């Protein structure tokens, strides 16, 4: 039998979310669900990496993301927004506690928020918004890429 390699299908680059759409989505989320996406937005961490963050990962330099998919730890420097969210989430917890203790329904919160947003937009004859959690990560990476003189 002749073995023919299956060609790889080229995929487009990840699509970042513009600032207006981020704000629309984030205003529909509240509490720890909003904080979860704010941490993704400010660190570029994957959802699984954010869920594994502990209070002790808040270092002087920034947030240490040590449990990564690629086993390559990194530090996301503090932004004003990140520091504010981190302090709120870490308040009253021990250093070994997870930042998002027992929280696992972040994707469903995003889906509910988008359904609500798009229902409102449909009534105003505005185009629907389609956003995935990973786009918060991609937006961070795109921002870093565009700021870097190396690229």
Tab-separated table of C-alpha atoms in Angstrom:
chain	number	residue	atom	x	y	z
A	1	UNK	CA	0.000	0.000	0.000
A	2	UNK	CA	1.282	3.439	-0.938
A	3	UNK	CA	1.723	5.773	2.028
A	4	UNK	CA	0.928	9.344	1.180
A	5	UNK	CA	1.590	12.002	3.823
A	6	UNK	CA	-1.438	14.020	4.785
A	7	UNK	CA	-0.766	17.707	4.128
A	8	UNK	CA	-1.096	20.116	7.005
A	9	UNK	CA	-3.751	22.751	6.626
A	10	UNK	CA	-2.353	26.198	7.266
A	11	UNK	CA	-4.271	28.050	9.934
A	12	UNK	CA	-4.503	31.789	10.223
A	13	UNK	CA	-2.845	33.706	12.979
A	14	UNK	CA	-4.779	33.991	16.256
A	15	UNK	CA	-7.112	36.966	16.249
A	16	UNK	CA	-6.677	39.499	19.025
A	17	UNK	CA	-9.683	41.270	20.534
A	18	UNK	CA	-9.838	45.018	20.115
A	19	UNK	CA	-10.090	47.123	23.268
A	20	UNK	CA	-13.761	48.053	22.751
A	21	UNK	CA	-14.862	44.417	22.439
A	22	UNK	CA	-12.778	43.455	25.490
A	23	UNK	CA	-14.533	46.138	27.520
A	24	UNK	CA	-17.993	45.057	26.308
A	25	UNK	CA	-17.304	41.433	27.293
A	26	UNK	CA	-15.621	42.246	30.612
A	27	UNK	CA	-18.475	44.518	31.720
A	28	UNK	CA	-20.919	41.594	31.291
A	29	UNK	CA	-18.808	39.372	33.541
A	30	UNK	CA	-18.667	39.968	37.279
A	31	UNK	CA	-16.789	38.867	40.366
A	32	UNK	CA	-14.159	36.149	40.092
A	33	UNK	CA	-15.213	35.315	36.526
A	34	UNK	CA	-14.301	38.838	35.423
A	35	UNK	CA	-11.076	38.661	37.437
A	36	UNK	CA	-10.167	35.387	35.704
A	37	UNK	CA	-10.313	37.020	32.274
A	38	UNK	CA	-8.562	40.165	33.533
A	39	UNK	CA	-5.648	37.983	34.643
A	40	UNK	CA	-5.592	36.291	31.218
A	41	UNK	CA	-5.704	39.709	29.535
A	42	UNK	CA	-2.812	41.050	31.624
A	43	UNK	CA	-0.552	37.975	31.680
A	44	UNK	CA	-1.188	36.110	28.428
A	45	UNK	CA	-1.636	32.923	30.456
A	46	UNK	CA	-3.667	29.974	29.220
A	47	UNK	CA	-6.919	29.249	31.094
A	48	UNK	CA	-5.364	26.136	32.673
A	49	UNK	CA	-2.349	28.193	33.819
A	50	UNK	CA	-4.576	30.812	35.443
A	51	UNK	CA	-6.562	28.110	37.269
A	52	UNK	CA	-3.301	26.739	38.761
A	53	UNK	CA	-2.048	30.073	40.113
A	54	UNK	CA	-1.428	30.216	43.854
A	55	UNK	CA	-1.190	33.259	46.088
A	56	UNK	CA	2.569	32.602	46.390
A	57	UNK	CA	2.932	33.142	42.613
A	58	UNK	CA	2.542	36.890	43.146
A	59	UNK	CA	6.204	37.943	43.275
A	60	UNK	CA	7.746	41.391	43.615
A	61	UNK	CA	8.501	41.374	39.848
A	62	UNK	CA	5.061	40.167	38.752
A	63	UNK	CA	2.997	36.995	38.501
A	64	UNK	CA	5.088	33.836	38.198
A	65	UNK	CA	3.434	31.367	35.842
A	66	UNK	CA	5.266	28.171	36.714
A	67	UNK	CA	2.832	25.373	35.870
A	68	UNK	CA	2.791	25.748	32.089
A	69	UNK	CA	1.840	23.575	29.143
A	70	UNK	CA	5.381	23.863	27.754
A	71	UNK	CA	7.097	23.447	31.166
A	72	UNK	CA	8.716	26.847	30.605
A	73	UNK	CA	8.028	29.151	33.547
A	74	UNK	CA	7.687	32.872	32.925
A	75	UNK	CA	6.919	36.056	34.824
A	76	UNK	CA	4.213	38.467	33.707
A	77	UNK	CA	5.141	41.939	34.974
A	78	UNK	CA	2.659	43.807	37.108
A	79	UNK	CA	0.258	46.213	35.482
A	80	UNK	CA	-1.918	48.459	37.631
A	81	UNK	CA	-4.971	46.409	36.679
A	82	UNK	CA	-3.239	43.074	37.373
A	83	UNK	CA	-1.950	44.213	40.768
A	84	UNK	CA	-5.421	45.437	41.796
A	85	UNK	CA	-7.100	42.159	40.764
A	86	UNK	CA	-4.371	40.056	42.407
A	87	UNK	CA	-4.631	41.913	45.725
A	88	UNK	CA	-8.398	41.498	45.756
A	89	UNK	CA	-8.216	37.762	44.996
A	90	UNK	CA	-5.329	37.032	47.388
A	91	UNK	CA	-6.824	38.951	50.287
A	92	UNK	CA	-7.395	36.709	53.319
A	93	UNK	CA	-5.836	33.627	51.706
A	94	UNK	CA	-2.733	31.677	52.681
A	95	UNK	CA	0.316	31.682	50.402
A	96	UNK	CA	-0.331	28.057	49.389
A	97	UNK	CA	-3.990	28.682	48.431
A	98	UNK	CA	-5.106	28.748	44.816
A	99	UNK	CA	-6.180	32.174	43.581
A	100	UNK	CA	-9.320	30.616	42.030
A	101	UNK	CA	-10.246	28.050	44.661
A	102	UNK	CA	-12.867	25.616	43.380
A	103	UNK	CA	-13.832	27.766	40.395
A	104	UNK	CA	-14.181	25.846	37.127
A	105	UNK	CA	-17.020	27.355	35.128
A	106	UNK	CA	-15.224	30.266	33.482
A	107	UNK	CA	-16.006	29.179	29.919
A	108	UNK	CA	-19.736	28.858	30.615
A	109	UNK	CA	-19.696	32.339	32.194
A	110	UNK	CA	-18.142	33.686	28.984
A	111	UNK	CA	-20.756	31.881	26.871
A	112	UNK	CA	-23.609	33.304	28.964
A	113	UNK	CA	-22.153	36.814	28.734
A	114	UNK	CA	-21.806	36.559	24.947
A	115	UNK	CA	-25.388	35.316	24.550
A	116	UNK	CA	-26.612	38.300	26.560
A	117	UNK	CA	-24.416	40.759	24.637
A	118	UNK	CA	-25.471	39.404	21.253
A	119	UNK	CA	-29.155	39.417	22.191
A	120	UNK	CA	-28.857	43.132	23.023
A	121	UNK	CA	-26.846	43.824	19.861
A	122	UNK	CA	-29.381	42.000	17.669
A	123	UNK	CA	-32.133	44.305	18.937
A	124	UNK	CA	-29.972	47.291	17.968
A	125	UNK	CA	-29.099	45.719	14.585
A	126	UNK	CA	-25.401	45.530	15.506
A	127	UNK	CA	-23.162	42.640	14.438
A	128	UNK	CA	-22.685	39.755	16.870
A	129	UNK	CA	-19.514	39.463	18.915
A	130	UNK	CA	-17.630	36.171	18.795
A	131	UNK	CA	-14.874	35.811	21.409
A	132	UNK	CA	-13.113	32.804	22.912
A	133	UNK	CA	-11.186	32.737	26.204
A	134	UNK	CA	-7.951	32.123	24.316
A	135	UNK	CA	-8.362	35.396	22.453
A	136	UNK	CA	-7.559	37.226	25.690
A	137	UNK	CA	-4.233	35.374	25.682
A	138	UNK	CA	-3.689	36.093	21.974
A	139	UNK	CA	-4.449	39.769	22.486
A	140	UNK	CA	-1.735	39.973	25.146
A	141	UNK	CA	0.766	38.183	22.893
A	142	UNK	CA	-0.062	40.430	19.935
A	143	UNK	CA	0.386	43.531	22.085
A	144	UNK	CA	3.811	42.314	23.244
A	145	UNK	CA	4.782	41.391	19.678
A	146	UNK	CA	3.808	44.834	18.376
A	147	UNK	CA	5.742	46.603	21.145
A	148	UNK	CA	8.925	44.596	20.624
A	149	UNK	CA	11.707	46.192	18.540
A	150	UNK	CA	13.064	42.699	17.746
A	151	UNK	CA	10.213	41.704	15.438
